[in-house]
Amino acid sequence: MSQFQPIPLSLSKRWQILMLETQTELLKTFRSPAFVIPSLAFPVMFYVFFGLLFNAIGGNPGNAAKYMMATYAVFGAIGPALFSFGADVATDKDKGILSLKLVSPMPVSSYFAARIATAMLFALLIILSLFALGAVFGDVVMTRSQWVLTLVVVLAGTLPFCAIGLFIGLSVSAKAAPAVVNVIYLPMAFLSGLWVPIHLFPDSMEMLANAFPAYHLAQLALLVQGNHAGSPWYLHAGALLAFTLVFLVLSVRQFKRVDNRG
């Protein structure tokens, strides 16, 4: 276990450390095109095809484009959260970088907060890209408060997936982490109705969707525009909070094991 006793730091010094760690994390991330390009391009590409072109051909571009804009925003936002924590934390753990962070004077909270900030920045870029496409090419019309609230809901909704990704990153090896994240991310996205509207699913699959946090986040985003499945917002928010707390507890336990091994 680490024997280092942290030096008390002022709030201004903690903020400065967090900003430097976030800048470093962003620089490292943007130097990884294999992560950056798919993260930014895939949600936009899928939305253009399924949310804009496909529905325009079908003669129902307006509401369908708005619906799919919300669900693909969720799909795009949760990917960087899962991969930033799941794959990158696993890599840092295996390379000893995480152990180095634990014995450094830097508060370890800055390490995790910087990853959250990075995931949210990617989510912001994806959401704004989809908003622009929906408004310009999809005839999506919402009030200013609906645009803002959709953005806030989806950004805040990345936190449960940061917690899930953190647990994965602390639990598996760097080689296994990307595969584990994909096995969770892609089936969950489909079964949560992020690719195909949930009301097109059989009743049994609609019930199954309640088991996934992505479904609850999508329903909150859809609720803002009045396209949700009907359950009250607090049930979806409570489910997301529960997922966050459960995986944070599991992650703390795994983190203590990593610290003990270090």
Coordinates of C-alpha atoms in Angstrom, one line a residue:
M1 CA 0.0 0.0 0.0
S2 CA 1.2 3.5 -0.7
Q3 CA 2.9 5.1 2.4
F4 CA 2.8 8.6 1.0
Q5 CA 1.1 11.2 3.2
P6 CA -0.5 13.9 1.0
I7 CA 0.5 17.5 1.5
P8 CA -2.5 19.8 2.3
L9 CA -3.2 21.8 -0.8
S10 CA -5.2 25.0 -1.2
L11 CA -8.3 25.1 -3.4
S12 CA -6.4 27.3 -6.0
K13 CA -3.5 24.8 -6.1
R14 CA -5.9 21.9 -6.5
W15 CA -7.7 23.7 -9.4
Q16 CA -4.3 24.4 -11.0
I17 CA -3.3 20.8 -10.8
L18 CA -6.7 19.7 -12.2
M19 CA -6.3 22.0 -15.1
L20 CA -2.8 20.8 -15.9
E21 CA -3.9 17.1 -15.6
T22 CA -6.9 17.8 -17.9
Q23 CA -4.7 19.5 -20.5
T24 CA -2.3 16.6 -20.4
E25 CA -5.1 14.1 -20.7
L26 CA -6.7 16.0 -23.7
L27 CA -3.3 16.3 -25.4
K28 CA -2.7 12.5 -25.0
T29 CA -6.2 11.7 -26.2
F30 CA -6.1 13.9 -29.3
R31 CA -2.8 12.2 -30.2
S32 CA -4.7 8.9 -30.5
P33 CA -6.6 9.1 -33.8
A34 CA -7.7 5.5 -33.4
F35 CA -9.9 6.7 -30.5
V36 CA -10.7 10.3 -31.6
I37 CA -11.9 9.6 -35.2
P38 CA -14.4 6.8 -34.4
S39 CA -15.6 8.5 -31.3
L40 CA -16.5 11.7 -33.1
A41 CA -17.4 10.3 -36.6
F42 CA -19.5 7.2 -35.9
P43 CA -22.4 8.8 -34.1
V44 CA -22.6 11.6 -36.7
M45 CA -22.3 9.1 -39.6
F46 CA -25.0 6.8 -38.1
Y47 CA -27.3 9.8 -37.4
V48 CA -26.9 11.1 -41.0
F49 CA -27.8 7.7 -42.4
F50 CA -30.6 6.5 -40.1
G51 CA -31.8 9.8 -38.6
L52 CA -31.7 12.0 -41.7
L53 CA -31.4 10.1 -45.0
F54 CA -33.4 7.0 -44.1
N55 CA -36.2 8.9 -42.6
A56 CA -36.3 11.5 -45.3
I57 CA -36.7 8.7 -47.9
G58 CA -39.5 7.3 -45.7
G59 CA -41.3 10.6 -45.8
N60 CA -41.2 11.3 -42.0
P61 CA -38.1 13.5 -41.5
G62 CA -39.2 15.9 -38.8
N63 CA -40.1 14.1 -35.6
A64 CA -38.0 11.0 -36.5
A65 CA -34.9 13.2 -36.9
K66 CA -35.6 14.8 -33.6
Y67 CA -36.1 11.4 -31.8
M68 CA -33.0 9.9 -33.4
M69 CA -31.0 13.0 -32.6
A70 CA -31.6 12.4 -28.9
T71 CA -30.8 8.7 -28.9
Y72 CA -27.7 9.1 -31.1
A73 CA -26.5 11.9 -28.8
V74 CA -26.7 9.4 -25.9
F75 CA -25.0 6.7 -28.0
G76 CA -22.2 9.2 -28.9
A77 CA -21.8 10.6 -25.4
I78 CA -21.5 7.3 -23.5
G79 CA -18.8 5.8 -25.8
P80 CA -16.0 8.1 -24.8
A81 CA -16.9 7.8 -21.1
L82 CA -16.7 4.0 -21.3
F83 CA -13.5 3.9 -23.3
S84 CA -11.7 6.7 -21.6
F85 CA -12.1 4.9 -18.3
G86 CA -12.3 1.3 -19.4
A87 CA -9.4 1.1 -21.8
D88 CA -7.2 4.0 -20.7
V89 CA -7.4 3.3 -17.0
A90 CA -6.6 -0.4 -17.6
T91 CA -3.6 0.7 -19.7
D92 CA -2.4 3.1 -17.0
K93 CA -2.8 0.4 -14.4
D94 CA -0.8 -2.2 -16.3
K95 CA 2.0 0.2 -17.2
G96 CA 2.3 1.4 -13.6
I97 CA 1.2 4.9 -14.4
L98 CA -1.7 4.7 -12.0
S99 CA 0.7 3.5 -9.2
L100 CA 2.9 6.4 -10.0
K101 CA -0.1 8.8 -9.7
L102 CA -0.9 7.2 -6.3
V103 CA 2.6 8.0 -4.8
S104 CA 2.9 11.5 -6.4
P105 CA 1.9 14.7 -4.6
M106 CA -1.0 15.2 -7.0
P107 CA -4.4 14.4 -5.5
V108 CA -5.6 11.2 -7.2
S109 CA -9.0 12.8 -7.5
S110 CA -7.5 15.1 -10.2
Y111 CA -6.6 12.1 -12.3
F112 CA -10.1 10.8 -12.3
A113 CA -11.7 14.3 -12.6
A114 CA -9.5 15.0 -15.7
R115 CA -10.8 11.8 -17.3
I116 CA -14.4 12.9 -16.6
A117 CA -13.7 16.3 -18.1
T118 CA -12.2 14.7 -21.2
A119 CA -15.1 12.4 -21.7
M120 CA -17.5 15.3 -21.3
L121 CA -15.6 17.4 -23.8
F122 CA -15.9 14.6 -26.4
A123 CA -19.6 14.2 -25.5
L124 CA -20.1 18.0 -25.9
L125 CA -18.5 17.9 -29.4
I126 CA -20.7 15.0 -30.5
I127 CA -23.9 16.4 -29.1
L128 CA -23.3 19.8 -30.7
S129 CA -22.5 18.2 -34.1
L130 CA -25.8 16.2 -33.9
F131 CA -27.7 19.3 -32.9
A132 CA -26.3 21.2 -35.9
L133 CA -27.2 18.4 -38.3
G134 CA -30.7 18.0 -36.9
A135 CA -31.4 21.7 -37.0
V136 CA -30.0 22.4 -40.5
F137 CA -30.8 19.1 -42.3
G138 CA -33.4 17.3 -40.2
D139 CA -36.0 20.1 -39.7
V140 CA -35.6 19.6 -35.9
V141 CA -37.4 22.4 -34.1
M142 CA -37.2 22.7 -30.3
T143 CA -37.4 25.6 -27.9
R144 CA -34.2 27.1 -26.5
S145 CA -34.8 25.5 -23.2
Q146 CA -35.3 22.1 -24.8
W147 CA -32.0 22.4 -26.6
V148 CA -30.2 23.4 -23.5
L149 CA -31.9 20.9 -21.2
T150 CA -31.1 18.0 -23.7
L151 CA -27.5 19.0 -23.7
V152 CA -27.3 19.2 -19.9
V153 CA -29.1 15.9 -19.4
V154 CA -26.9 14.0 -21.8
L155 CA -23.7 15.5 -20.5
A156 CA -24.6 14.8 -16.9
G157 CA -25.7 11.3 -18.0
T158 CA -22.2 10.4 -18.9
L159 CA -21.3 10.0 -15.2
P160 CA -22.8 6.5 -14.7
F161 CA -20.8 5.3 -17.7
C162 CA -17.6 6.9 -16.3
A163 CA -18.3 4.8 -13.2
I164 CA -18.9 1.6 -15.2
G165 CA -15.8 2.2 -17.3
L166 CA -13.7 2.9 -14.2
F167 CA -14.8 -0.5 -12.8
I168 CA -13.9 -2.2 -16.0
G169 CA -10.5 -0.4 -16.2
L170 CA -9.6 -1.4 -12.7
S171 CA -10.8 -5.0 -13.1
V172 CA -9.3 -6.2 -16.4
S173 CA -6.1 -6.1 -18.2
A174 CA -5.2 -3.5 -20.9
K175 CA -5.5 -6.1 -23.6
A176 CA -8.9 -7.3 -22.5
A177 CA -10.4 -3.9 -21.7
P178 CA -11.3 -2.7 -25.2
A179 CA -13.0 -6.0 -26.0
V180 CA -14.9 -5.9 -22.7
V181 CA -16.1 -2.3 -23.3
N182 CA -17.3 -3.2 -26.8
V183 CA -19.1 -6.3 -25.6
I184 CA -21.0 -4.1 -23.1
Y185 CA -21.3 -0.9 -25.1
L186 CA -22.6 -2.1 -28.5
P187 CA -25.3 -4.6 -27.3
M188 CA -26.4 -2.2 -24.6
A189 CA -26.8 0.6 -27.2
F190 CA -29.0 -1.6 -29.5
L191 CA -31.1 -3.1 -26.7
S192 CA -31.6 0.3 -25.1
G193 CA -33.2 1.6 -28.3
L194 CA -30.4 4.0 -29.3
W195 CA -30.2 2.7 -32.8
V196 CA -33.8 1.7 -33.4
P197 CA -36.8 3.4 -31.6
I198 CA -37.7 1.4 -28.6
H199 CA -41.4 1.3 -29.5
L200 CA -40.5 -0.9 -32.5
F201 CA -39.2 -3.6 -30.2
P202 CA -41.3 -6.5 -29.0
D203 CA -42.8 -6.0 -25.5
S204 CA -40.3 -8.4 -23.9
M205 CA -37.3 -6.5 -25.3
E206 CA -38.9 -3.2 -24.1
M207 CA -39.0 -4.7 -20.6
L208 CA -35.4 -5.8 -21.0
A209 CA -34.3 -2.3 -21.9
N210 CA -35.0 -1.2 -18.4
A211 CA -32.0 -3.1 -17.2
F212 CA -29.6 -0.8 -19.1
P213 CA -28.5 2.7 -18.0
A214 CA -28.4 3.8 -21.6
Y215 CA -32.1 3.3 -21.9
H216 CA -32.8 5.5 -18.9
L217 CA -30.6 8.2 -20.2
A218 CA -32.2 8.1 -23.6
Q219 CA -35.6 8.3 -22.0
L220 CA -34.6 11.4 -20.1
A221 CA -33.4 13.0 -23.2
L222 CA -36.5 12.1 -25.1
L223 CA -38.7 13.3 -22.2
V224 CA -37.3 16.8 -22.8
Q225 CA -38.9 16.8 -26.3
G226 CA -42.0 14.8 -25.4
N227 CA -41.1 11.6 -27.1
H228 CA -40.4 9.3 -24.1
A229 CA -42.1 6.0 -23.4
G230 CA -44.2 7.4 -20.6
S231 CA -42.4 6.6 -17.3
P232 CA -41.9 9.6 -14.9
W233 CA -38.5 11.3 -15.1
Y234 CA -37.6 10.5 -11.5
L235 CA -37.6 6.7 -12.1
H236 CA -35.1 7.1 -14.9
A237 CA -33.0 9.6 -12.9
G238 CA -33.1 7.2 -9.9
A239 CA -32.0 4.3 -12.0
L240 CA -29.0 6.3 -13.3
L241 CA -28.1 7.4 -9.8
A242 CA -28.3 3.8 -8.6
F243 CA -26.0 2.6 -11.4
T244 CA -23.5 5.3 -10.6
L245 CA -23.4 4.5 -6.9
V246 CA -23.2 0.8 -7.4
F247 CA -20.3 1.0 -9.8
L248 CA -18.5 3.7 -7.7
V249 CA -18.6 1.3 -4.7
L250 CA -17.3 -1.5 -6.8
S251 CA -14.6 0.7 -8.3
V252 CA -13.5 1.9 -4.8
R253 CA -13.0 -1.8 -3.8
Q254 CA -11.0 -2.5 -7.0
F255 CA -9.0 0.7 -6.5
K256 CA -8.0 -0.4 -3.0
R257 CA -6.8 -3.7 -4.4
V258 CA -4.7 -1.9 -7.0
D259 CA -3.3 0.4 -4.3
N260 CA -2.5 -2.6 -2.1
R261 CA -0.7 -4.3 -5.0
G262 CA 1.3 -1.1 -5.6

